[in-house]
Amino acid sequence: MNKSAAKEEGLATDKHNEDDRSLDTSSSLLSDASKRLEKALKYVEISSDAIARLRYPKASLSVSIPVRMDDGSLQVFAGYRVRYDDTRGPGKGGVRYHPHVTLDEVESLAFWMTFKCALMNLPFGGAKGGITVNPKELSKPELERLSRGYINEIADFIGPDVDILAPDVYTNSTIMGWMMDRYSTIKRQVCRGVVTGKPLTLGGSQGREAATATGALYVMQTILPKFELLPAQTTVAIQGFGNAGSILAELLFKAGYKIVAVSDSQGGIYAPQGLDIPSVREHKTSSRQIKAVYCQDSVCSIMEHQVISNQELLALDVDVLIPAALENQITADNAADIKAKYIFEVANGPVNSDGDKILQQKGVYVFPDILVNAGGVTVSYFEWVQNRNGWYWELEEVNQRLQVKMETEAEHVWQIAQDLDIDMRTAAYIHGLNRLNAAIDAKGTRDYYVND
Ligand code: NAD
């Protein structure tokens, strides 16, 4: 069924059966994402208005971005921006550069952002953007022209009170700086609040670069003691060694956890005795390769390690597994092989709904993306607040506020899971859904008419 036909059908359902509680969405990733919500809907009283509102993205934009390449040729790239819902505030979400970016993926990510912002009680709706490109094949000037070109095409769709951008996979603070600069030029005024994750010198926030990892650490430190897991006795494997994965690896290492395996898109390394993460990071930065380098007392050497594939990393016999790369890494194909007892989803959507079912049957605790990686958007919110006030906070203040937010919402989700005897993902969706429902309700629902 094509998308418009599915929408037609969905809208027809709206009209003919007001009690239809399904969130049937047509696209594959998005429909997989919405299955999580379906489960949550069984436990909460949600108005049919809220369900109808959350069934489809509020607005989706597809653009073509012409870019003059260094060799003089012109290449045209596909770009997207989706605002899923803005009941609780302007859209908020990152921009991803990846060869596999599709509108479907961007819609799913915008859907997740909607629930993440509600779960964290941030005054934002959910949005996301992306460009179908392999940024590693572009020179820096080409990347800059592409990023500025993207803003040229979507400028009317975004804004500090409409939809706010941020970094995601293969985008960073430099790119956010270019985007903010281009948007400001178009609007003929300095518009810092349209993009978060900017360089500090352009109005970025202290702590934003490390915020996703720092937030994940606070969630882990709230949850793991409930299972009496002490850092020194806890082995950890991390898939993805980028912004989120590598910083979290270092924070966990410093907190005393034993990181035995890490990987990037080229593959991974495994050392049962534990990796010296600061050295691995240093080596990765200087050589763009992952190697188990052991650096102590200024003497660096290659420490004994096994080279493993990403699939092997996922199946390692560790206490904690942290997928911090891309979505759909644990599915029906490999969920049965997972040996970790606890999974903290730092990536967005690394476990799909089929994978989830198998993990649950195996008794694996999965702590969901919309809670675990919410530190990034939380400090993005702090950045937006600072931009609006023109008053900038010290790192300590940022991290203190982040810690309070992460611990408070992690405890809330934990409590819902305990009270209803359900998994943490469903509890997280219930928590977000309750807030979204309250906001949609407060704007006026059919109950106003029914009760008159
Ligand atoms: P990044 O681009 O900095 O790093 C991505 C890492 O994943 C790189 O090390 C890359 O080599 C690795 N990778 C790519 N394909 C892989 C594969 N097939 N197998 C193993 N590793 C692979 O991106 P990031 O910002 O760290 O984001 C990682 C995940 O975290 C994404 O799902 C993103 O949506 C999510 N996330 C990031 C933030 C943030 O603030 N950076 C916030 C919330 C969620």
Short mmCIF file of C-alpha atoms and ligand atoms in Angstrom, two decimals:
data_model
loop_
_atom_site.label_atom_id
_atom_site.label_comp_id
_atom_site.label_asym_id
_atom_site.label_seq_id
_atom_site.Cartn_x
_atom_site.Cartn_y
_atom_site.Cartn_z
CA MET A 1 0.00 0.00 0.00
CA ASN A 2 1.43 3.40 -0.83
CA LYS A 3 1.74 6.06 1.78
CA SER A 4 -1.12 8.26 0.69
CA ALA A 5 -3.40 5.25 0.40
CA ALA A 6 -2.41 4.23 3.91
CA LYS A 7 -3.06 7.75 5.13
CA GLU A 8 -6.41 7.77 3.42
CA GLU A 9 -7.23 4.57 5.19
CA GLY A 10 -6.00 5.94 8.50
CA LEU A 11 -8.04 9.09 8.11
CA ALA A 12 -11.07 7.06 7.13
CA THR A 13 -10.56 5.05 10.30
CA ASP A 14 -10.47 8.31 12.26
CA LYS A 15 -13.83 9.27 10.90
CA HIS A 16 -15.56 5.93 11.11
CA ASN A 17 -14.20 4.46 14.29
CA GLU A 18 -13.38 7.00 16.93
CA ASP A 19 -12.21 4.33 19.30
CA ASP A 20 -9.60 2.91 17.00
CA ARG A 21 -6.51 2.91 19.23
CA SER A 22 -3.96 1.77 16.71
CA LEU A 23 -1.17 4.02 15.46
CA ASP A 24 -0.97 2.33 12.08
CA THR A 25 1.71 4.18 10.17
CA SER A 26 2.66 3.15 6.68
CA SER A 27 6.43 3.36 6.57
CA SER A 28 8.52 0.42 7.80
CA LEU A 29 10.86 2.04 10.34
CA LEU A 30 8.18 4.34 11.58
CA SER A 31 5.66 1.54 11.94
CA ASP A 32 8.25 -0.46 13.87
CA ALA A 33 8.84 2.55 16.13
CA SER A 34 5.12 3.01 16.67
CA LYS A 35 4.74 -0.64 17.79
CA ARG A 36 6.38 0.43 21.05
CA LEU A 37 3.67 3.00 21.49
CA GLU A 38 0.95 0.47 20.77
CA LYS A 39 2.18 -1.50 23.77
CA ALA A 40 2.16 1.59 26.00
CA LEU A 41 -1.41 2.41 24.92
CA LYS A 42 -2.63 -0.73 26.67
CA TYR A 43 -1.69 0.73 30.05
CA VAL A 44 -2.82 4.36 29.85
CA GLU A 45 -6.01 6.26 29.27
CA ILE A 46 -5.26 8.39 26.23
CA SER A 47 -7.83 10.48 24.42
CA SER A 48 -8.64 9.41 20.88
CA ASP A 49 -7.71 13.00 19.86
CA ALA A 50 -4.16 12.47 21.09
CA ILE A 51 -3.89 9.19 19.20
CA ALA A 52 -5.19 10.82 16.04
CA ARG A 53 -2.70 13.70 16.41
CA LEU A 54 0.26 11.38 16.95
CA ARG A 55 -0.51 9.06 14.08
CA TYR A 56 1.41 11.00 11.39
CA PRO A 57 4.17 13.61 11.25
CA LYS A 58 2.85 17.17 11.38
CA ALA A 59 4.99 18.24 8.41
CA SER A 60 7.63 16.59 6.23
CA LEU A 61 9.85 18.48 3.81
CA SER A 62 11.99 16.89 1.06
CA VAL A 63 14.49 19.13 -0.71
CA SER A 64 17.19 18.90 -3.38
CA ILE A 65 20.46 20.60 -2.48
CA PRO A 66 22.67 21.60 -5.43
CA VAL A 67 26.35 21.75 -4.47
CA ARG A 68 29.26 23.00 -6.59
CA MET A 69 31.99 20.39 -6.09
CA ASP A 70 35.72 21.18 -5.98
CA ASP A 71 36.21 19.82 -9.52
CA GLY A 72 33.64 22.29 -10.88
CA SER A 73 30.84 19.72 -11.34
CA LEU A 74 27.40 20.15 -9.79
CA GLN A 75 25.98 17.42 -7.54
CA VAL A 76 22.47 17.41 -6.15
CA PHE A 77 21.86 15.82 -2.75
CA ALA A 78 18.53 14.78 -1.17
CA GLY A 79 17.70 16.44 2.16
CA TYR A 80 14.83 16.15 4.61
CA ARG A 81 13.37 17.88 7.64
CA VAL A 82 10.41 16.46 9.54
CA ARG A 83 8.46 18.05 12.38
CA TYR A 84 6.55 15.19 13.97
CA ASP A 85 4.64 17.08 16.66
CA ASP A 86 4.84 20.54 18.21
CA THR A 87 2.08 20.47 20.80
CA ARG A 88 4.56 20.90 23.67
CA GLY A 89 6.78 23.45 21.91
CA PRO A 90 8.90 24.05 18.82
CA GLY A 91 10.27 20.99 17.04
CA LYS A 92 13.69 19.83 18.25
CA GLY A 93 16.01 17.31 16.65
CA GLY A 94 19.35 16.61 15.03
CA VAL A 95 20.53 16.53 11.44
CA ARG A 96 22.10 13.30 10.18
CA TYR A 97 24.53 12.95 7.26
CA HIS A 98 24.62 9.35 6.06
CA PRO A 99 24.37 7.53 2.70
CA HIS A 100 21.33 5.57 3.96
CA VAL A 101 19.25 8.55 5.11
CA THR A 102 15.66 8.32 3.83
CA LEU A 103 12.49 10.22 4.60
CA ASP A 104 11.23 7.12 6.43
CA GLU A 105 14.26 7.13 8.73
CA VAL A 106 13.97 10.85 9.40
CA GLU A 107 10.25 10.49 10.23
CA SER A 108 11.03 7.68 12.68
CA LEU A 109 13.75 9.71 14.35
CA ALA A 110 11.38 12.71 14.61
CA PHE A 111 8.78 10.41 16.20
CA TRP A 112 11.35 9.28 18.80
CA MET A 113 12.30 12.90 19.49
CA THR A 114 8.66 13.74 20.24
CA PHE A 115 8.55 11.13 22.99
CA LYS A 116 12.06 11.89 24.22
CA CYS A 117 11.31 15.59 24.74
CA ALA A 118 8.03 14.76 26.49
CA LEU A 119 9.68 12.11 28.67
CA MET A 120 12.36 14.63 29.73
CA ASN A 121 9.71 17.32 30.26
CA LEU A 122 11.43 19.72 27.84
CA PRO A 123 9.24 22.42 26.25
CA PHE A 124 9.79 20.99 22.77
CA GLY A 125 8.08 18.83 20.22
CA GLY A 126 9.95 16.31 18.09
CA ALA A 127 11.73 16.89 14.77
CA LYS A 128 14.66 15.52 12.77
CA GLY A 129 16.60 16.20 9.58
CA GLY A 130 19.05 14.48 7.32
CA ILE A 131 20.97 14.51 4.07
CA THR A 132 21.65 11.41 1.97
CA VAL A 133 25.41 11.72 1.64
CA ASN A 134 28.61 10.01 2.60
CA PRO A 135 30.36 12.98 4.24
CA LYS A 136 33.68 11.10 4.25
CA GLU A 137 33.78 11.49 0.45
CA LEU A 138 33.48 15.30 0.59
CA SER A 139 36.22 17.87 1.13
CA LYS A 140 35.69 20.36 3.95
CA PRO A 141 34.67 23.20 1.58
CA GLU A 142 32.19 20.85 -0.15
CA LEU A 143 30.78 19.85 3.23
CA GLU A 144 30.39 23.52 4.13
CA ARG A 145 28.61 24.32 0.85
CA LEU A 146 26.32 21.32 1.39
CA SER A 147 25.47 22.37 4.97
CA ARG A 148 24.79 25.99 3.98
CA GLY A 149 22.82 24.77 0.94
CA TYR A 150 20.64 22.62 3.20
CA ILE A 151 19.75 25.71 5.25
CA ASN A 152 18.98 27.67 2.04
CA GLU A 153 16.38 25.03 1.20
CA ILE A 154 14.76 24.57 4.64
CA ALA A 155 15.05 28.13 6.08
CA ASP A 156 11.31 28.74 5.90
CA PHE A 157 10.60 25.49 7.70
CA ILE A 158 12.78 26.10 10.79
CA GLY A 159 13.40 28.85 13.37
CA PRO A 160 14.16 29.39 17.08
CA ASP A 161 10.42 29.24 17.87
CA VAL A 162 9.49 26.76 15.14
CA ASP A 163 12.02 23.98 14.76
CA ILE A 164 15.55 23.86 16.17
CA LEU A 165 18.43 21.81 14.68
CA ALA A 166 21.27 19.93 16.42
CA PRO A 167 24.08 17.48 15.58
CA ASP A 168 23.48 13.77 14.97
CA VAL A 169 25.40 11.01 13.16
CA TYR A 170 28.34 12.47 11.18
CA THR A 171 27.47 16.08 11.96
CA ASN A 172 29.26 18.16 14.59
CA SER A 173 29.61 21.59 16.17
CA THR A 174 31.48 23.04 13.17
CA ILE A 175 28.59 22.10 10.87
CA MET A 176 26.10 23.53 13.38
CA GLY A 177 28.08 26.81 13.34
CA TRP A 178 27.85 26.99 9.51
CA MET A 179 24.11 26.29 9.68
CA MET A 180 23.42 28.97 12.29
CA ASP A 181 25.53 31.46 10.34
CA ARG A 182 23.68 30.76 7.07
CA TYR A 183 20.27 31.01 8.74
CA SER A 184 21.27 34.32 10.38
CA THR A 185 22.40 35.69 7.00
CA ILE A 186 19.07 34.75 5.41
CA LYS A 187 17.08 36.33 8.28
CA ARG A 188 19.33 39.44 8.47
CA GLN A 189 19.76 39.01 12.24
CA VAL A 190 21.82 36.85 14.57
CA CYS A 191 19.65 33.80 15.31
CA ARG A 192 21.61 31.69 17.76
CA GLY A 193 18.60 29.76 19.00
CA VAL A 194 17.85 28.09 15.66
CA VAL A 195 20.64 25.55 16.11
CA THR A 196 22.10 23.90 19.22
CA GLY A 197 25.37 22.01 19.54
CA LYS A 198 27.21 25.06 18.17
CA PRO A 199 30.86 25.91 18.89
CA LEU A 200 31.25 27.73 22.22
CA THR A 201 32.42 30.87 20.41
CA LEU A 202 29.12 31.03 18.47
CA GLY A 203 26.85 30.63 21.49
CA GLY A 204 27.24 26.92 22.23
CA SER A 205 26.81 25.57 25.75
CA GLN A 206 29.48 24.21 28.00
CA GLY A 207 29.05 20.46 28.24
CA ARG A 208 27.02 19.99 25.02
CA GLU A 209 29.68 17.92 23.21
CA ALA A 210 29.74 15.37 26.03
CA ALA A 211 26.09 15.72 27.06
CA THR A 212 24.68 12.53 25.50
CA ALA A 213 27.41 10.44 27.10
CA THR A 214 27.22 12.31 30.42
CA GLY A 215 23.44 11.86 30.51
CA ALA A 216 23.80 8.13 29.75
CA LEU A 217 26.32 7.83 32.59
CA TYR A 218 23.85 9.46 35.02
CA VAL A 219 21.11 7.02 33.91
CA MET A 220 23.45 4.03 34.34
CA GLN A 221 24.52 5.29 37.77
CA THR A 222 20.85 5.58 38.76
CA ILE A 223 19.86 2.14 37.45
CA LEU A 224 22.81 -0.22 37.94
CA PRO A 225 22.98 0.08 41.76
CA LYS A 226 19.38 -1.22 41.84
CA PHE A 227 20.86 -4.50 40.53
CA GLU A 228 23.78 -4.24 42.96
CA LEU A 229 26.26 -3.95 40.10
CA LEU A 230 29.46 -2.27 41.26
CA PRO A 231 31.65 -0.57 38.62
CA ALA A 232 34.79 -2.64 39.16
CA GLN A 233 32.88 -5.89 38.72
CA THR A 234 30.91 -4.75 35.69
CA THR A 235 32.17 -5.58 32.19
CA VAL A 236 31.00 -3.36 29.33
CA ALA A 237 31.08 -3.59 25.50
CA ILE A 238 30.36 -0.50 23.40
CA GLN A 239 29.40 -0.53 19.70
CA GLY A 240 30.15 2.82 18.01
CA PHE A 241 33.14 4.98 18.97
CA GLY A 242 31.95 8.40 17.86
CA ASN A 243 30.77 11.39 19.86
CA ALA A 244 28.41 9.44 22.11
CA GLY A 245 30.17 6.06 22.32
CA SER A 246 33.77 7.18 22.80
CA ILE A 247 33.01 9.86 25.40
CA LEU A 248 30.78 7.45 27.34
CA ALA A 249 33.56 4.84 27.18
CA GLU A 250 35.93 7.32 28.77
CA LEU A 251 33.44 8.44 31.43
CA LEU A 252 32.69 4.82 32.37
CA PHE A 253 36.41 4.01 32.39
CA LYS A 254 37.04 6.92 34.77
CA ALA A 255 34.12 5.78 36.94
CA GLY A 256 35.86 2.41 37.33
CA TYR A 257 33.89 0.20 34.90
CA LYS A 258 35.78 -2.42 32.90
CA ILE A 259 35.38 -1.67 29.21
CA VAL A 260 36.41 -4.89 27.45
CA ALA A 261 35.37 -4.12 23.85
CA VAL A 262 34.72 -1.13 21.57
CA SER A 263 34.09 -0.83 17.84
CA ASP A 264 33.49 1.59 14.99
CA SER A 265 32.27 1.12 11.42
CA GLN A 266 35.54 -0.71 10.54
CA GLY A 267 35.19 -3.33 13.30
CA GLY A 268 36.18 -3.71 16.93
CA ILE A 269 38.74 -4.73 19.53
CA TYR A 270 38.32 -7.00 22.55
CA ALA A 271 40.57 -7.35 25.58
CA PRO A 272 39.06 -9.38 28.47
CA GLN A 273 41.46 -7.70 30.94
CA GLY A 274 39.91 -4.30 30.05
CA LEU A 275 40.95 -1.54 27.63
CA ASP A 276 42.77 1.67 28.48
CA ILE A 277 40.10 3.87 26.94
CA PRO A 278 41.88 7.27 27.02
CA SER A 279 44.68 5.69 24.97
CA VAL A 280 42.29 4.04 22.54
CA ARG A 281 40.62 7.43 22.04
CA GLU A 282 43.92 9.18 21.54
CA HIS A 283 45.03 6.57 19.02
CA LYS A 284 41.70 6.72 17.18
CA THR A 285 41.92 10.52 16.94
CA SER A 286 45.47 10.49 15.61
CA SER A 287 45.25 7.47 13.28
CA ARG A 288 41.47 7.09 12.64
CA GLN A 289 41.89 3.43 13.65
CA ILE A 290 40.83 1.57 16.75
CA LYS A 291 43.67 -0.29 18.51
CA ALA A 292 44.13 -1.42 22.09
CA VAL A 293 46.95 0.88 23.04
CA TYR A 294 48.09 0.79 26.63
CA CYS A 295 49.49 4.09 27.85
CA GLN A 296 50.77 4.46 31.38
CA ASP A 297 53.73 6.36 32.72
CA SER A 298 54.10 7.86 29.23
CA VAL A 299 55.03 4.48 27.77
CA CYS A 300 52.61 3.42 25.06
CA SER A 301 52.52 -0.04 23.60
CA ILE A 302 50.02 -2.20 21.83
CA MET A 303 48.27 -4.28 24.41
CA GLU A 304 47.19 -7.78 23.58
CA HIS A 305 43.75 -7.78 22.02
CA GLN A 306 41.54 -9.60 19.64
CA VAL A 307 40.16 -7.93 16.50
CA ILE A 308 36.43 -8.65 16.35
CA SER A 309 33.54 -7.81 14.05
CA ASN A 310 30.60 -5.69 15.12
CA GLN A 311 28.40 -8.79 15.24
CA GLU A 312 30.92 -10.52 17.53
CA LEU A 313 30.98 -7.48 19.80
CA LEU A 314 27.20 -7.58 20.17
CA ALA A 315 27.34 -11.27 21.18
CA LEU A 316 30.11 -10.93 23.80
CA ASP A 317 29.57 -12.37 27.25
CA VAL A 318 29.57 -9.05 29.15
CA ASP A 319 27.33 -7.57 31.85
CA VAL A 320 26.43 -4.39 29.96
CA LEU A 321 26.11 -3.87 26.22
CA ILE A 322 25.92 -0.33 24.87
CA PRO A 323 24.90 0.08 21.22
CA ALA A 324 26.03 3.62 20.35
CA ALA A 325 26.18 3.55 16.53
CA LEU A 326 23.09 3.20 14.36
CA GLU A 327 19.55 1.81 14.47
CA ASN A 328 18.50 -1.81 13.83
CA GLN A 329 21.64 -3.45 15.17
CA ILE A 330 19.80 -6.04 17.30
CA THR A 331 16.97 -7.71 15.43
CA ALA A 332 15.31 -11.14 15.15
CA ASP A 333 18.48 -12.27 13.33
CA ASN A 334 20.89 -11.86 16.23
CA ALA A 335 18.88 -11.14 19.44
CA ALA A 336 19.12 -14.81 20.48
CA ASP A 337 22.95 -14.50 20.47
CA ILE A 338 23.03 -11.61 22.96
CA LYS A 339 24.63 -12.65 26.24
CA ALA A 340 24.65 -9.30 28.06
CA LYS A 341 22.13 -8.97 30.88
CA TYR A 342 21.69 -5.20 30.56
CA ILE A 343 21.47 -3.10 27.39
CA PHE A 344 21.63 0.69 27.52
CA GLU A 345 20.56 2.14 24.18
CA VAL A 346 22.73 5.16 23.46
CA ALA A 347 22.01 5.03 19.71
CA ASN A 348 18.50 5.77 18.54
CA GLY A 349 16.57 2.58 17.78
CA PRO A 350 19.43 0.04 17.95
CA VAL A 351 16.99 -2.73 18.96
CA ASN A 352 13.98 -3.22 16.71
CA SER A 353 10.65 -4.48 18.01
CA ASP A 354 11.26 -8.12 16.96
CA GLY A 355 14.65 -8.04 18.64
CA ASP A 356 13.00 -6.57 21.72
CA LYS A 357 10.58 -9.49 22.05
CA ILE A 358 13.39 -12.04 21.97
CA LEU A 359 15.47 -10.09 24.48
CA GLN A 360 12.52 -9.86 26.83
CA GLN A 361 11.96 -13.62 26.63
CA LYS A 362 15.63 -14.09 27.49
CA GLY A 363 15.24 -11.83 30.54
CA VAL A 364 17.56 -9.09 29.22
CA TYR A 365 16.87 -5.64 30.68
CA VAL A 366 16.75 -3.03 27.89
CA PHE A 367 16.98 0.61 28.95
CA PRO A 368 15.51 2.60 26.07
CA ASP A 369 17.05 5.25 23.82
CA ILE A 370 14.45 7.88 24.61
CA LEU A 371 15.67 7.90 28.21
CA VAL A 372 19.33 6.84 27.99
CA ASN A 373 20.48 9.23 25.24
CA ALA A 374 18.29 12.17 26.28
CA GLY A 375 21.25 14.04 27.79
CA GLY A 376 22.05 15.49 24.36
CA VAL A 377 18.69 17.12 23.82
CA THR A 378 18.54 18.20 27.46
CA VAL A 379 21.76 20.22 27.20
CA SER A 380 20.56 21.44 23.78
CA TYR A 381 17.57 22.82 25.66
CA PHE A 382 19.95 24.48 28.14
CA GLU A 383 21.86 25.98 25.18
CA TRP A 384 18.64 27.36 23.69
CA VAL A 385 17.69 28.87 27.08
CA GLN A 386 21.16 30.46 27.39
CA ASN A 387 20.93 31.84 23.82
CA ARG A 388 17.57 33.43 24.59
CA ASN A 389 18.76 34.93 27.87
CA GLY A 390 22.23 35.91 26.67
CA TRP A 391 23.51 34.56 29.99
CA TYR A 392 25.95 31.64 29.84
CA TRP A 393 26.47 28.97 32.51
CA GLU A 394 29.64 27.30 33.77
CA LEU A 395 30.18 23.60 33.02
CA GLU A 396 29.48 22.65 36.62
CA GLU A 397 26.05 24.30 36.50
CA VAL A 398 25.19 22.59 33.20
CA ASN A 399 26.16 19.16 34.52
CA GLN A 400 24.39 19.68 37.85
CA ARG A 401 21.16 20.57 36.05
CA LEU A 402 21.62 17.66 33.65
CA GLN A 403 22.18 15.22 36.50
CA VAL A 404 18.98 16.31 38.25
CA LYS A 405 16.95 15.92 35.03
CA MET A 406 18.40 12.51 34.10
CA GLU A 407 18.07 11.06 37.61
CA THR A 408 14.56 12.41 38.10
CA GLU A 409 13.19 11.02 34.83
CA ALA A 410 15.09 7.71 35.13
CA GLU A 411 13.54 7.22 38.60
CA HIS A 412 10.08 8.09 37.23
CA VAL A 413 10.40 5.55 34.44
CA TRP A 414 11.78 2.93 36.83
CA GLN A 415 8.83 3.50 39.19
CA ILE A 416 6.28 3.12 36.38
CA ALA A 417 7.98 -0.13 35.30
CA GLN A 418 7.86 -1.45 38.88
CA ASP A 419 4.27 -0.37 39.55
CA LEU A 420 2.90 -1.92 36.35
CA ASP A 421 5.40 -4.81 36.21
CA ILE A 422 6.43 -3.91 32.67
CA ASP A 423 9.64 -3.36 30.71
CA MET A 424 11.46 -0.03 30.87
CA ARG A 425 10.76 0.86 27.23
CA THR A 426 7.01 0.60 27.65
CA ALA A 427 7.29 2.55 30.93
CA ALA A 428 9.26 5.30 29.14
CA TYR A 429 6.63 5.60 26.41
CA ILE A 430 3.85 5.71 29.03
CA HIS A 431 5.66 8.55 30.80
CA GLY A 432 6.08 10.56 27.57
CA LEU A 433 2.60 9.72 26.34
CA ASN A 434 0.98 10.97 29.55
CA ARG A 435 2.65 14.36 29.10
CA LEU A 436 1.79 14.57 25.40
CA ASN A 437 -1.78 13.58 26.13
CA ALA A 438 -2.11 16.25 28.82
CA ALA A 439 -0.80 18.93 26.40
CA ILE A 440 -3.06 17.85 23.53
CA ASP A 441 -5.99 17.73 25.94
CA ALA A 442 -5.23 21.20 27.29
CA LYS A 443 -5.50 22.65 23.78
CA GLY A 444 -9.09 21.41 23.55
CA THR A 445 -10.45 17.99 22.65
CA ARG A 446 -13.70 16.49 21.55
CA ASP A 447 -14.54 15.98 25.26
CA TYR A 448 -15.31 19.71 25.38
CA TYR A 449 -18.19 19.05 23.05
CA VAL A 450 -19.21 15.68 24.47
CA ASN A 451 -19.50 17.09 28.00
CA ASP A 452 -21.50 20.19 27.02
P1 NAD B 1 29.10 9.81 15.41
O1 NAD B 1 28.99 10.05 13.98
O2 NAD B 1 29.96 10.71 16.23
O3 NAD B 1 29.60 8.32 15.67
C1 NAD B 1 29.02 7.20 15.09
C2 NAD B 1 29.95 6.02 15.37
O4 NAD B 1 29.33 4.82 14.92
C3 NAD B 1 31.29 6.10 14.65
O5 NAD B 1 32.30 5.63 15.51
C4 NAD B 1 31.12 5.14 13.48
O6 NAD B 1 32.35 4.59 13.04
C5 NAD B 1 30.26 4.09 14.15
N1 NAD B 1 29.54 3.26 13.21
C6 NAD B 1 28.91 3.61 12.06
N2 NAD B 1 28.37 2.53 11.48
C7 NAD B 1 28.66 1.47 12.29
C8 NAD B 1 28.39 0.09 12.24
N3 NAD B 1 27.70 -0.43 11.24
N4 NAD B 1 28.82 -0.68 13.26
C9 NAD B 1 29.53 -0.14 14.28
N5 NAD B 1 29.81 1.16 14.39
C10 NAD B 1 29.40 1.94 13.40
O7 NAD B 1 27.61 9.76 15.95
P2 NAD B 1 27.09 9.99 17.42
O8 NAD B 1 26.72 11.40 17.57
O9 NAD B 1 28.01 9.36 18.40
O10 NAD B 1 25.71 9.17 17.37
C11 NAD B 1 25.69 7.75 17.58
C12 NAD B 1 24.25 7.35 17.92
O11 NAD B 1 23.84 8.07 19.06
C13 NAD B 1 23.23 7.67 16.82
O12 NAD B 1 22.23 6.68 16.82
C14 NAD B 1 22.64 8.98 17.26
O13 NAD B 1 21.34 9.18 16.76
C15 NAD B 1 22.63 8.75 18.75
N6 NAD B 1 22.55 10.01 19.51
C16 NAD B 1 23.56 10.93 19.43
C17 NAD B 1 23.44 12.12 20.13
C18 NAD B 1 24.52 13.16 20.14
O14 NAD B 1 24.35 14.18 20.82
N7 NAD B 1 25.63 12.95 19.47
C19 NAD B 1 22.30 12.36 20.90
C20 NAD B 1 21.30 11.39 20.97
C21 NAD B 1 21.45 10.22 20.25
#
